[in-house]
Amino acid sequence: MAQGKAPETVVRRIPRYYRYLEDLFLMGRDRVSSQELAGRMGLTASQIRQDLNCFGGFGQQGYGYNVAELRRELARILGLGELYRLIIIGAGNIGQALANYHGFDKDGFEVLAAFDSAPDRVGTRLSGGVMVHAMNDLEAFLAQNHTDVAVVATPRDSAQDVADRLFAAGVHFVWNFAPADVTAPEGCHVENVQLTDSLLMLSYRARGFGRARE
Amino acid sequence: MAQGKAPETVVRRIPRYYRYLEDLFLMGRDRVSSQELAGRMGLTASQIRQDLNCFGGFGQQGYGYNVAELRRELARILGLGELYRLIIIGAGNIGQALANYHGFDKDGFEVLAAFDSAPDRVGTRLSGGVMVHAMNDLEAFLAQNHTDVAVVATPRDSAQDVADRLFAAGVHFVWNFAPADVTAPEGCHVENVQLTDSLLMLSYRARGFGRARE
């Protein structure tokens, strides 16, 4: 697939396709139909065929997709054959949880270090063994250690400032968990994870079930 | 707005609209144009007007939206005037981080308890003060304590089983952080938060920047 050619909405579905193909692969399945994928993805079979055509078109009419082949191709598209160096800014609840997250290794992300401005955190190690450095040492660290991705798990008011320091110091990719959207300059990229947004989707669905607030 | 009438893609944007309106409100702004909202949301001004028409239509041609009024209406649509009781299943990294998350209070979610099957966690309190109960006591707890929302932060293989126990015991809403999508029966609802999906979006963007994996 020529990167950048698939529409953004299709691109955002690739990780889910990959997860389902991984499940099928681990179950030992050889082939999967667009109908079955459609059921799993909540799309129509024709949307599935359109999506997968964007990535190269692996299906054969009436025969379905080869699970191992499609999984391998999706992994390649997702850049899973590479190793990315990652740091974590903010060693609070979320930062610590991510530092200890075991899925990073599997997906090719190596956690180099964490950074925090709280004096009682600096110089300690998180339970997974990652060292917490002082925020003041960020630029010096980045000059010495090539870093591809930074997790921003700071309070909302410092998120953009921290991201700007990262971009200026040569980090191209930011995974932002602060409760404020961060923007990236040309050539850089942010994934804003707004945990509160999905919580608010739940309160939207739950409306009328809760008690009235005082 | 008649709930259920707005398309799902529009509904999913409501939390972001609300966040932006909250920012503007806190900055003391009186009015906002659809052009400005469009810039913030990454949509066109005409999409903004269409979206907000789904919620009742507050704008006046050439005059923009009243910030306080639109914020209040979005809060009402999001069910933010109510208090929801929440439990957390799985007191690992993510479960603990969420139990200590301070945004719950503000959004009307009260954390009642956590549950875990690891004997060394049961009977302890998380750093925020939430008590960890045994998984075996889940149904007895739910029979005694009305619970609106459950966070599922278990390993992937137990997520659906745990969710099924929750639904059977009368919990209608699940916020799932396990790395496997969970499905809900009719009348119940799941928000699947796939942290890995946004990580894979970063490796997709970062493809070619990392080192080749051995």
PDB file of C-alpha atoms in Angstrom, chain A residues 1 3-4 8 11-12 14-16 18-20 23 76-86 93-94 97-98 100-101 104-110 146 148-149 156 172-175 177 179 181 189 191 193-213, chain B residues 1 3-4 8 11-12 14-16 18-20 23 76-86 93-94 97-98 100-101 104-110 146 148-149 156 172-175 177 179 181 189 191 193-213:
ATOM      1  CA  MET A   1       0.000   0.000   0.000  1.00  0.00           C
ATOM      2  CA  GLN A   3       1.250   5.048   2.656  1.00  0.00           C
ATOM      3  CA  GLY A   4      -1.004   8.086   2.859  1.00  0.00           C
ATOM      4  CA  GLU A   8      -7.918   8.452   7.453  1.00  0.00           C
ATOM      5  CA  VAL A  11      -6.278   3.887   8.374  1.00  0.00           C
ATOM      6  CA  ARG A  12      -7.783   4.176  11.869  1.00  0.00           C
ATOM      7  CA  ILE A  14      -6.098  -1.031  10.597  1.00  0.00           C
ATOM      8  CA  PRO A  15      -5.165  -1.770  14.256  1.00  0.00           C
ATOM      9  CA  ARG A  16      -8.554  -3.441  14.783  1.00  0.00           C
ATOM     10  CA  TYR A  18      -4.750  -6.489  12.850  1.00  0.00           C
ATOM     11  CA  ARG A  19      -6.069  -7.523  16.281  1.00  0.00           C
ATOM     12  CA  TYR A  20      -8.767  -9.731  14.721  1.00  0.00           C
ATOM     13  CA  ASP A  23      -6.782 -13.686  17.103  1.00  0.00           C
ATOM     14  CA  ARG A  76       4.112  -4.505   7.873  1.00  0.00           C
ATOM     15  CA  ILE A  77       1.738  -1.606   7.161  1.00  0.00           C
ATOM     16  CA  LEU A  78       1.596  -0.871  10.908  1.00  0.00           C
ATOM     17  CA  GLY A  79       5.383  -0.674  11.104  1.00  0.00           C
ATOM     18  CA  LEU A  80       5.554  -3.616  13.513  1.00  0.00           C
ATOM     19  CA  GLY A  81       8.812  -4.918  12.071  1.00  0.00           C
ATOM     20  CA  GLU A  82      10.716  -2.021  13.655  1.00  0.00           C
ATOM     21  CA  LEU A  83      11.905  -1.099  17.138  1.00  0.00           C
ATOM     22  CA  TYR A  84      10.941   2.345  18.462  1.00  0.00           C
ATOM     23  CA  ARG A  85      12.571   4.075  21.434  1.00  0.00           C
ATOM     24  CA  LEU A  86      10.080   5.647  23.809  1.00  0.00           C
ATOM     25  CA  ASN A  93      -0.746   7.327  37.821  1.00  0.00           C
ATOM     26  CA  ILE A  94      -1.054   7.029  34.063  1.00  0.00           C
ATOM     27  CA  ALA A  97       0.806   2.364  34.516  1.00  0.00           C
ATOM     28  CA  LEU A  98       2.174   2.800  30.983  1.00  0.00           C
ATOM     29  CA  ASN A 100       4.778  -1.019  33.543  1.00  0.00           C
ATOM     30  CA  TYR A 101       2.657  -1.996  30.529  1.00  0.00           C
ATOM     31  CA  PHE A 104       5.134  -2.342  24.598  1.00  0.00           C
ATOM     32  CA  ASP A 105       7.781  -5.017  24.059  1.00  0.00           C
ATOM     33  CA  LYS A 106       5.527  -7.127  21.906  1.00  0.00           C
ATOM     34  CA  ASP A 107       4.695  -4.181  19.652  1.00  0.00           C
ATOM     35  CA  GLY A 108       8.316  -3.061  19.354  1.00  0.00           C
ATOM     36  CA  PHE A 109       8.417  -0.134  21.790  1.00  0.00           C
ATOM     37  CA  GLU A 110      11.381   0.051  24.162  1.00  0.00           C
ATOM     38  CA  HIS A 146      17.758   8.937  19.971  1.00  0.00           C
ATOM     39  CA  ASP A 148      11.208   8.125  18.430  1.00  0.00           C
ATOM     40  CA  VAL A 149       8.101   8.421  20.606  1.00  0.00           C
ATOM     41  CA  ARG A 156      -3.322  19.430  31.199  1.00  0.00           C
ATOM     42  CA  HIS A 172       8.614  13.241  15.993  1.00  0.00           C
ATOM     43  CA  PHE A 173       5.802  11.286  17.659  1.00  0.00           C
ATOM     44  CA  VAL A 174       3.803  12.060  20.786  1.00  0.00           C
ATOM     45  CA  TRP A 175       1.240   9.807  22.499  1.00  0.00           C
ATOM     46  CA  PHE A 177      -2.684  11.222  27.666  1.00  0.00           C
ATOM     47  CA  PRO A 179      -6.707  15.839  29.255  1.00  0.00           C
ATOM     48  CA  ASP A 181      -5.493  18.011  22.892  1.00  0.00           C
ATOM     49  CA  HIS A 189       2.441  13.598  14.762  1.00  0.00           C
ATOM     50  CA  GLU A 191      -2.152  10.711  18.983  1.00  0.00           C
ATOM     51  CA  VAL A 193      -5.917   9.723  23.859  1.00  0.00           C
ATOM     52  CA  GLN A 194      -8.822  11.373  25.612  1.00  0.00           C
ATOM     53  CA  LEU A 195      -9.825   8.895  28.298  1.00  0.00           C
ATOM     54  CA  THR A 196     -12.456  11.318  29.527  1.00  0.00           C
ATOM     55  CA  ASP A 197     -14.164  11.321  26.136  1.00  0.00           C
ATOM     56  CA  SER A 198     -15.062   7.646  26.373  1.00  0.00           C
ATOM     57  CA  LEU A 199     -16.097   8.143  29.999  1.00  0.00           C
ATOM     58  CA  LEU A 200     -18.444  10.901  28.810  1.00  0.00           C
ATOM     59  CA  MET A 201     -19.814   8.553  26.129  1.00  0.00           C
ATOM     60  CA  LEU A 202     -20.746   6.238  29.011  1.00  0.00           C
ATOM     61  CA  SER A 203     -22.459   9.008  30.973  1.00  0.00           C
ATOM     62  CA  TYR A 204     -24.265   9.927  27.734  1.00  0.00           C
ATOM     63  CA  ARG A 205     -25.550   6.349  27.403  1.00  0.00           C
ATOM     64  CA  ALA A 206     -26.225   6.109  31.156  1.00  0.00           C
ATOM     65  CA  ARG A 207     -28.210   9.354  31.285  1.00  0.00           C
ATOM     66  CA  GLY A 208     -31.326   8.805  33.344  1.00  0.00           C
ATOM     67  CA  PHE A 209     -29.804   5.834  35.195  1.00  0.00           C
ATOM     68  CA  GLY A 210     -27.780   7.860  37.721  1.00  0.00           C
ATOM     69  CA  ARG A 211     -28.987   9.840  40.717  1.00  0.00           C
ATOM     70  CA  ALA A 212     -29.485  13.600  40.378  1.00  0.00           C
ATOM     71  CA  ARG A 213     -26.424  15.494  41.607  1.00  0.00           C
TER      72      ARG A 213
ATOM     73  CA  MET B   1     -32.311  16.699  21.525  1.00  0.00           C
ATOM     74  CA  GLN B   3     -31.539  10.939  22.405  1.00  0.00           C
ATOM     75  CA  GLY B   4     -30.686   8.401  19.738  1.00  0.00           C
ATOM     76  CA  GLU B   8     -23.269   7.825  16.000  1.00  0.00           C
ATOM     77  CA  VAL B  11     -22.600  11.594  19.100  1.00  0.00           C
ATOM     78  CA  ARG B  12     -18.946  10.553  19.407  1.00  0.00           C
ATOM     79  CA  ILE B  14     -20.023  15.557  21.701  1.00  0.00           C
ATOM     80  CA  PRO B  15     -17.327  15.042  24.410  1.00  0.00           C
ATOM     81  CA  ARG B  16     -14.835  17.018  22.317  1.00  0.00           C
ATOM     82  CA  TYR B  18     -17.945  19.846  25.442  1.00  0.00           C
ATOM     83  CA  ARG B  19     -14.207  20.032  26.257  1.00  0.00           C
ATOM     84  CA  TYR B  20     -13.723  22.978  23.909  1.00  0.00           C
ATOM     85  CA  ASP B  23     -12.120  25.733  27.822  1.00  0.00           C
ATOM     86  CA  ARG B  76     -27.075  18.015  29.941  1.00  0.00           C
ATOM     87  CA  ILE B  77     -26.913  15.856  26.788  1.00  0.00           C
ATOM     88  CA  LEU B  78     -23.832  14.096  28.227  1.00  0.00           C
ATOM     89  CA  GLY B  79     -25.704  13.248  31.426  1.00  0.00           C
ATOM     90  CA  LEU B  80     -23.291  15.304  33.535  1.00  0.00           C
ATOM     91  CA  GLY B  81     -25.997  16.447  35.947  1.00  0.00           C
ATOM     92  CA  GLU B  82     -26.162  12.958  37.474  1.00  0.00           C
ATOM     93  CA  LEU B  83     -24.049  10.873  39.830  1.00  0.00           C
ATOM     94  CA  TYR B  84     -23.006   7.399  38.661  1.00  0.00           C
ATOM     95  CA  ARG B  85     -21.671   4.634  40.935  1.00  0.00           C
ATOM     96  CA  LEU B  86     -18.636   2.863  39.524  1.00  0.00           C
ATOM     97  CA  ASN B  93      -1.529  -1.034  36.638  1.00  0.00           C
ATOM     98  CA  ILE B  94      -4.456   0.385  34.686  1.00  0.00           C
ATOM     99  CA  ALA B  97      -4.297   4.357  37.793  1.00  0.00           C
ATOM    100  CA  LEU B  98      -8.041   4.746  37.142  1.00  0.00           C
ATOM    101  CA  ASN B 100      -6.655   7.191  41.616  1.00  0.00           C
ATOM    102  CA  TYR B 101      -7.869   9.319  38.710  1.00  0.00           C
ATOM    103  CA  PHE B 104     -14.072  10.965  38.063  1.00  0.00           C
ATOM    104  CA  ASP B 105     -15.472  13.222  40.784  1.00  0.00           C
ATOM    105  CA  LYS B 106     -15.733  16.208  38.498  1.00  0.00           C
ATOM    106  CA  ASP B 107     -17.643  14.198  35.883  1.00  0.00           C
ATOM    107  CA  GLY B 108     -19.988  12.637  38.440  1.00  0.00           C
ATOM    108  CA  PHE B 109     -18.495   9.159  38.838  1.00  0.00           C
ATOM    109  CA  GLU B 110     -18.113   7.837  42.377  1.00  0.00           C
ATOM    110  CA  HIS B 146     -26.437  -0.355  43.180  1.00  0.00           C
ATOM    111  CA  ASP B 148     -24.123   1.912  37.215  1.00  0.00           C
ATOM    112  CA  VAL B 149     -20.728   1.490  35.568  1.00  0.00           C
ATOM    113  CA  ARG B 156      -7.690 -10.145  27.878  1.00  0.00           C
ATOM    114  CA  HIS B 172     -25.646  -1.821  32.447  1.00  0.00           C
ATOM    115  CA  PHE B 173     -22.448  -0.009  31.446  1.00  0.00           C
ATOM    116  CA  VAL B 174     -18.906  -1.321  31.036  1.00  0.00           C
ATOM    117  CA  TRP B 175     -15.758   0.716  30.339  1.00  0.00           C
ATOM    118  CA  PHE B 177      -9.596  -1.473  29.106  1.00  0.00           C
ATOM    119  CA  PRO B 179      -6.923  -5.650  25.178  1.00  0.00           C
ATOM    120  CA  ASP B 181     -13.229  -6.063  22.570  1.00  0.00           C
ATOM    121  CA  HIS B 189     -23.468  -0.834  26.614  1.00  0.00           C
ATOM    122  CA  GLU B 191     -17.050   1.423  25.603  1.00  0.00           C
ATOM    123  CA  VAL B 193     -10.810   1.554  25.044  1.00  0.00           C
ATOM    124  CA  GLN B 194      -8.086  -0.049  22.970  1.00  0.00           C
ATOM    125  CA  LEU B 195      -4.917   1.692  24.123  1.00  0.00           C
ATOM    126  CA  THR B 196      -2.880  -0.513  21.809  1.00  0.00           C
ATOM    127  CA  ASP B 197      -4.818   0.726  18.785  1.00  0.00           C
ATOM    128  CA  SER B 198      -3.558   4.280  19.211  1.00  0.00           C
ATOM    129  CA  LEU B 199      -0.063   2.955  19.915  1.00  0.00           C
ATOM    130  CA  LEU B 200      -0.242   1.085  16.590  1.00  0.00           C
ATOM    131  CA  MET B 201      -1.396   4.300  14.882  1.00  0.00           C
ATOM    132  CA  LEU B 202       1.881   5.800  16.128  1.00  0.00           C
ATOM    133  CA  SER B 203       3.971   2.911  14.815  1.00  0.00           C
ATOM    134  CA  TYR B 204       2.078   3.281  11.517  1.00  0.00           C
ATOM    135  CA  ARG B 205       3.060   6.974  11.349  1.00  0.00           C
ATOM    136  CA  ALA B 206       6.576   6.222  12.620  1.00  0.00           C
ATOM    137  CA  ARG B 207       7.212   3.466  10.091  1.00  0.00           C
ATOM    138  CA  GLY B 208      10.656   3.906   8.629  1.00  0.00           C
ATOM    139  CA  PHE B 209      11.880   5.946  11.635  1.00  0.00           C
ATOM    140  CA  GLY B 210      12.609   2.958  13.913  1.00  0.00           C
ATOM    141  CA  ARG B 211      15.439   0.452  13.730  1.00  0.00           C
ATOM    142  CA  ALA B 212      14.778  -2.928  12.075  1.00  0.00           C
ATOM    143  CA  ARG B 213      13.880  -5.570  14.643  1.00  0.00           C
TER     144      ARG B 213
END
